[in-house]
Tab-separated table of N, CA and C in Angstrom:
chain	number	residue	atom	x	y	z
A	1	UNK	N	17.062	-4.228	-25.175
A	1	UNK	CA	17.870	-4.820	-24.511
A	1	UNK	C	18.724	-3.581	-24.786
A	2	UNK	N	19.203	-3.137	-26.420
A	2	UNK	CA	20.764	-2.376	-25.786
A	2	UNK	C	20.088	-1.020	-24.603
A	3	UNK	N	19.009	-0.598	-24.389
A	3	UNK	CA	18.980	0.456	-23.385
A	3	UNK	C	18.861	0.423	-22.587
A	4	UNK	N	18.258	-0.752	-21.712
A	4	UNK	CA	18.842	-1.220	-20.337
A	4	UNK	C	20.530	-1.632	-20.035
A	5	UNK	N	20.585	-1.965	-21.271
A	5	UNK	CA	22.302	-2.082	-21.046
A	5	UNK	C	23.648	-0.981	-20.935
A	6	UNK	N	22.839	-0.298	-22.284
A	6	UNK	CA	24.162	1.509	-22.016
A	6	UNK	C	22.988	2.269	-21.899
A	7	UNK	N	22.066	2.591	-21.878
A	7	UNK	CA	21.201	3.595	-21.467
A	7	UNK	C	21.358	4.428	-20.192
A	8	UNK	N	21.525	6.315	-20.426
A	8	UNK	CA	22.087	6.419	-19.419
A	8	UNK	C	22.114	6.327	-18.175
A	9	UNK	N	20.586	5.564	-17.398
A	9	UNK	CA	20.768	5.192	-15.876
A	9	UNK	C	20.947	3.456	-15.808
A	10	UNK	N	22.285	3.147	-16.410
A	10	UNK	CA	21.846	2.030	-16.875
A	10	UNK	C	23.424	2.265	-15.623
A	11	UNK	N	23.479	0.329	-15.006
A	11	UNK	CA	24.559	0.623	-14.119
A	11	UNK	C	25.975	0.749	-14.070
A	12	UNK	N	25.990	0.287	-16.158
A	12	UNK	CA	27.182	0.131	-16.696
A	12	UNK	C	27.172	2.109	-16.217
A	13	UNK	N	26.626	2.821	-17.536
A	13	UNK	CA	26.438	3.909	-17.682
A	13	UNK	C	26.700	5.077	-15.756
A	14	UNK	N	26.277	4.521	-15.537
A	14	UNK	CA	26.681	5.560	-13.838
A	14	UNK	C	27.992	5.529	-13.340
A	15	UNK	N	28.531	4.041	-13.369
A	15	UNK	CA	29.788	2.686	-12.897
A	15	UNK	C	30.704	4.966	-13.926
A	16	UNK	N	30.197	4.728	-15.224
A	16	UNK	CA	31.260	5.512	-16.222
A	16	UNK	C	31.591	6.385	-15.404
A	17	UNK	N	30.616	6.637	-14.920
A	17	UNK	CA	30.236	8.860	-14.953
A	17	UNK	C	30.772	8.976	-13.632
A	18	UNK	N	30.994	7.931	-12.801
A	18	UNK	CA	31.160	7.865	-10.732
A	18	UNK	C	33.392	7.984	-11.483
A	19	UNK	N	33.772	7.041	-12.440
A	19	UNK	CA	34.864	6.793	-12.614
A	19	UNK	C	35.727	7.903	-12.986
A	20	UNK	N	34.694	8.581	-13.925
A	20	UNK	CA	35.369	9.627	-14.642
A	20	UNK	C	35.516	11.064	-13.624
A	21	UNK	N	34.470	11.030	-12.692
A	21	UNK	CA	34.212	11.991	-11.661
A	21	UNK	C	35.322	11.823	-10.647
A	22	UNK	N	35.525	10.547	-10.517
A	22	UNK	CA	36.604	10.349	-9.795
A	22	UNK	C	38.045	10.662	-9.695
A	23	UNK	N	38.463	10.083	-11.312
A	23	UNK	CA	39.001	10.808	-11.973
A	23	UNK	C	40.089	11.979	-12.008
A	24	UNK	N	38.917	12.787	-12.126
A	24	UNK	CA	38.868	13.841	-12.545
A	24	UNK	C	39.335	14.949	-11.083
A	25	UNK	N	38.383	14.028	-9.902
A	25	UNK	CA	38.549	14.507	-8.636
A	25	UNK	C	40.435	14.683	-7.969
A	26	UNK	N	40.384	13.493	-9.000
A	26	UNK	CA	42.553	12.678	-7.961
A	26	UNK	C	43.198	13.517	-9.383
A	27	UNK	N	42.247	14.198	-10.112
A	27	UNK	CA	43.347	15.182	-11.187
A	27	UNK	C	43.713	16.973	-10.912
A	28	UNK	N	41.810	16.853	-9.503
A	28	UNK	CA	42.676	18.907	-9.718
A	28	UNK	C	43.445	18.786	-7.952
A	29	UNK	N	42.714	17.387	-7.371
A	29	UNK	CA	43.227	17.341	-6.095
A	29	UNK	C	44.835	17.573	-5.998
A	30	UNK	N	45.736	16.337	-6.658
A	30	UNK	CA	46.854	16.425	-7.226
A	30	UNK	C	47.862	16.893	-7.830
A	31	UNK	N	47.020	17.677	-8.854
A	31	UNK	CA	47.750	19.398	-9.926
A	31	UNK	C	47.137	20.741	-10.378
A	32	UNK	N	46.159	20.814	-8.987
A	32	UNK	CA	45.645	22.331	-9.348
A	32	UNK	C	46.190	22.805	-7.879
A	33	UNK	N	46.247	24.220	-9.063
A	33	UNK	CA	46.148	25.090	-10.091
A	33	UNK	C	47.044	25.173	-10.745
A	34	UNK	N	49.080	24.227	-10.445
A	34	UNK	CA	49.772	24.756	-11.223
A	34	UNK	C	49.276	24.068	-12.573
A	35	UNK	N	48.792	22.571	-13.435
A	35	UNK	CA	48.542	22.763	-14.432
A	35	UNK	C	47.299	22.501	-14.719
A	36	UNK	N	46.560	22.473	-13.725
A	36	UNK	CA	45.092	22.950	-14.577
A	36	UNK	C	44.612	23.222	-13.730
A	37	UNK	N	42.908	23.853	-14.457
A	37	UNK	CA	42.307	24.290	-13.169
A	37	UNK	C	40.640	23.659	-13.808
A	38	UNK	N	39.874	24.511	-13.218
A	38	UNK	CA	38.300	24.927	-13.594
A	38	UNK	C	38.030	26.119	-14.412
A	39	UNK	N	37.603	26.429	-15.177
A	39	UNK	CA	36.964	27.076	-15.632
A	39	UNK	C	35.331	26.585	-16.212
A	40	UNK	N	34.364	27.701	-16.248
A	40	UNK	CA	33.216	27.395	-16.111
A	40	UNK	C	32.504	27.599	-17.517
A	41	UNK	N	32.143	26.484	-17.486
A	41	UNK	CA	32.067	26.070	-19.440
A	41	UNK	C	30.440	27.143	-19.776
A	42	UNK	N	31.285	28.828	-20.461
A	42	UNK	CA	29.756	29.145	-21.050
A	42	UNK	C	28.932	29.400	-22.241
A	43	UNK	N	29.955	27.734	-22.547
A	43	UNK	CA	28.702	27.427	-24.135
A	43	UNK	C	27.920	26.795	-23.633
A	44	UNK	N	28.843	25.994	-23.142
A	44	UNK	CA	27.627	24.353	-22.989
A	44	UNK	C	25.690	25.324	-22.450
A	45	UNK	N	24.952	24.540	-23.399
A	45	UNK	CA	23.672	24.305	-22.778
A	45	UNK	C	23.255	22.923	-22.235
A	46	UNK	N	22.294	23.490	-21.056
A	46	UNK	CA	21.111	22.441	-20.090
A	46	UNK	C	22.111	23.588	-19.401
A	47	UNK	N	22.641	21.953	-17.988
A	47	UNK	CA	22.995	22.065	-16.756
A	47	UNK	C	23.778	22.565	-17.082
A	48	UNK	N	24.188	23.632	-15.758
A	48	UNK	CA	25.444	24.079	-16.113
A	48	UNK	C	27.090	23.593	-15.267
A	49	UNK	N	28.658	23.845	-16.392
A	49	UNK	CA	28.889	22.624	-16.450
A	49	UNK	C	30.793	23.413	-16.629
A	50	UNK	N	31.429	23.838	-15.485
A	50	UNK	CA	33.005	23.912	-15.881
A	50	UNK	C	33.880	22.155	-16.860
A	51	UNK	N	34.749	23.137	-16.842
A	51	UNK	CA	35.615	22.508	-17.982
A	51	UNK	C	36.722	22.374	-17.398
A	52	UNK	N	37.809	20.879	-17.467
A	52	UNK	CA	39.165	21.394	-16.630
A	52	UNK	C	39.683	21.498	-18.173
A	53	UNK	N	41.023	22.460	-16.840
A	53	UNK	CA	41.397	23.034	-17.942
A	53	UNK	C	43.182	23.410	-17.952
A	54	UNK	N	43.960	22.225	-18.857
A	54	UNK	CA	44.990	21.465	-18.173
A	54	UNK	C	46.053	23.150	-19.133
A	55	UNK	N	46.731	23.649	-18.462
A	55	UNK	CA	48.089	24.482	-18.466
A	55	UNK	C	48.614	24.593	-19.763
A	56	UNK	N	49.362	23.226	-19.790
A	56	UNK	CA	49.816	23.103	-20.667
A	56	UNK	C	49.422	21.406	-21.798
A	57	UNK	N	49.195	21.789	-22.997
A	57	UNK	CA	48.186	20.551	-23.835
A	57	UNK	C	48.790	19.320	-23.707
A	58	UNK	N	48.752	18.271	-22.977
A	58	UNK	CA	49.049	17.996	-23.764
A	58	UNK	C	48.456	16.253	-25.031
A	59	UNK	N	49.191	15.748	-25.816
A	59	UNK	CA	49.197	15.918	-27.079
A	59	UNK	C	48.854	17.204	-27.922
A	60	UNK	N	47.028	16.959	-28.192
A	60	UNK	CA	46.371	18.259	-28.740
A	60	UNK	C	45.808	18.581	-27.914
A	61	UNK	N	45.114	18.882	-26.474
A	61	UNK	CA	43.905	18.425	-25.686
A	61	UNK	C	44.771	19.467	-25.290
A	62	UNK	N	43.138	20.244	-24.727
A	62	UNK	CA	43.876	21.881	-23.634
A	62	UNK	C	42.713	21.058	-22.719
A	63	UNK	N	41.862	20.293	-23.130
A	63	UNK	CA	40.910	20.552	-21.781
A	63	UNK	C	40.704	19.049	-21.360
A	64	UNK	N	40.695	18.196	-19.788
A	64	UNK	CA	40.470	17.369	-20.078
A	64	UNK	C	38.774	17.173	-19.237
A	65	UNK	N	37.202	17.688	-19.910
A	65	UNK	CA	36.749	16.690	-20.037
A	65	UNK	C	35.356	18.223	-19.181
A	66	UNK	N	34.383	17.638	-19.116
A	66	UNK	CA	33.343	18.743	-18.371
A	66	UNK	C	32.866	18.052	-17.167
A	67	UNK	N	32.898	19.120	-15.756
A	67	UNK	CA	32.296	18.661	-13.969
A	67	UNK	C	30.761	19.381	-14.049
A	68	UNK	N	30.032	18.124	-13.876
A	68	UNK	CA	28.526	19.306	-14.185
A	68	UNK	C	29.488	19.669	-12.244
A	69	UNK	N	28.128	20.659	-12.288
A	69	UNK	CA	29.207	22.063	-11.088
A	69	UNK	C	27.816	21.499	-10.741
A	70	UNK	N	27.290	20.945	-10.215
A	70	UNK	CA	26.209	20.298	-9.220
A	70	UNK	C	27.384	19.169	-8.781
A	71	UNK	N	28.558	18.608	-9.287
A	71	UNK	CA	29.387	17.100	-9.048
A	71	UNK	C	29.936	18.120	-8.291
A	72	UNK	N	30.713	18.790	-8.281
A	72	UNK	CA	32.074	19.996	-7.957
A	72	UNK	C	31.403	20.084	-6.426
A	73	UNK	N	30.036	21.150	-6.687
A	73	UNK	CA	29.714	21.279	-5.138
A	73	UNK	C	29.669	20.613	-4.433
A	74	UNK	N	28.811	19.012	-4.855
A	74	UNK	CA	29.121	18.163	-3.771
A	74	UNK	C	30.685	17.368	-3.485
A	75	UNK	N	30.743	17.305	-4.445
A	75	UNK	CA	32.488	16.630	-4.045
A	75	UNK	C	33.228	17.247	-3.307
A	76	UNK	N	33.838	19.014	-3.523
A	76	UNK	CA	34.520	19.533	-3.276
A	76	UNK	C	34.125	21.074	-1.812
A	77	UNK	N	34.701	20.783	-1.014
A	77	UNK	CA	34.304	22.566	-0.189
A	77	UNK	C	34.721	23.244	-0.902
A	78	UNK	N	33.884	24.679	-0.827
A	78	UNK	CA	33.332	25.984	-0.910
A	78	UNK	C	34.977	26.659	-1.246
A	79	UNK	N	35.924	25.827	-0.020
A	79	UNK	CA	37.217	26.483	-0.318
A	79	UNK	C	38.424	26.159	-1.891
A	80	UNK	N	38.453	24.527	-1.077
A	80	UNK	CA	38.356	23.872	-3.015
A	80	UNK	C	38.298	24.100	-4.391
A	81	UNK	N	36.792	24.470	-4.115
A	81	UNK	CA	36.267	24.765	-5.859
A	81	UNK	C	37.516	26.357	-5.649
A	82	UNK	N	37.461	27.145	-4.903
A	82	UNK	CA	37.768	28.997	-4.780
A	82	UNK	C	39.323	27.852	-5.462
A	83	UNK	N	40.192	27.424	-4.559
A	83	UNK	CA	41.716	26.843	-5.078
A	83	UNK	C	41.967	26.078	-6.808
A	84	UNK	N	40.561	25.812	-7.291
A	84	UNK	CA	41.236	25.163	-8.079
A	84	UNK	C	39.664	26.409	-9.331
A	85	UNK	N	40.134	27.300	-9.333
A	85	UNK	CA	39.075	28.054	-10.290
A	85	UNK	C	40.703	28.742	-10.597
A	86	UNK	N	40.255	29.037	-11.837
A	86	UNK	CA	41.961	29.993	-12.026
A	86	UNK	C	41.023	31.361	-12.220
A	87	UNK	N	42.175	32.333	-11.658
A	87	UNK	CA	41.700	33.499	-10.572
A	87	UNK	C	42.932	34.276	-10.548
């Protein structure tokens, strides 16, 4: 029963992922590239990921989690993606 409620494809998990993506999109559109930018996470295994990197730490954090590249390409125009990268 717990798997149905909390499994990877459960409505709760999907909703949580969608919320995280929405917050990351808002963060990038509001604060990139001056305060946050995308950088490819070359150490991740499996699916290619971006890390959202903060230019100044908040607390002891420099990253605002991962964003799958495929999701970024679905959500953002190519021009936006280029603006969000640390170039």
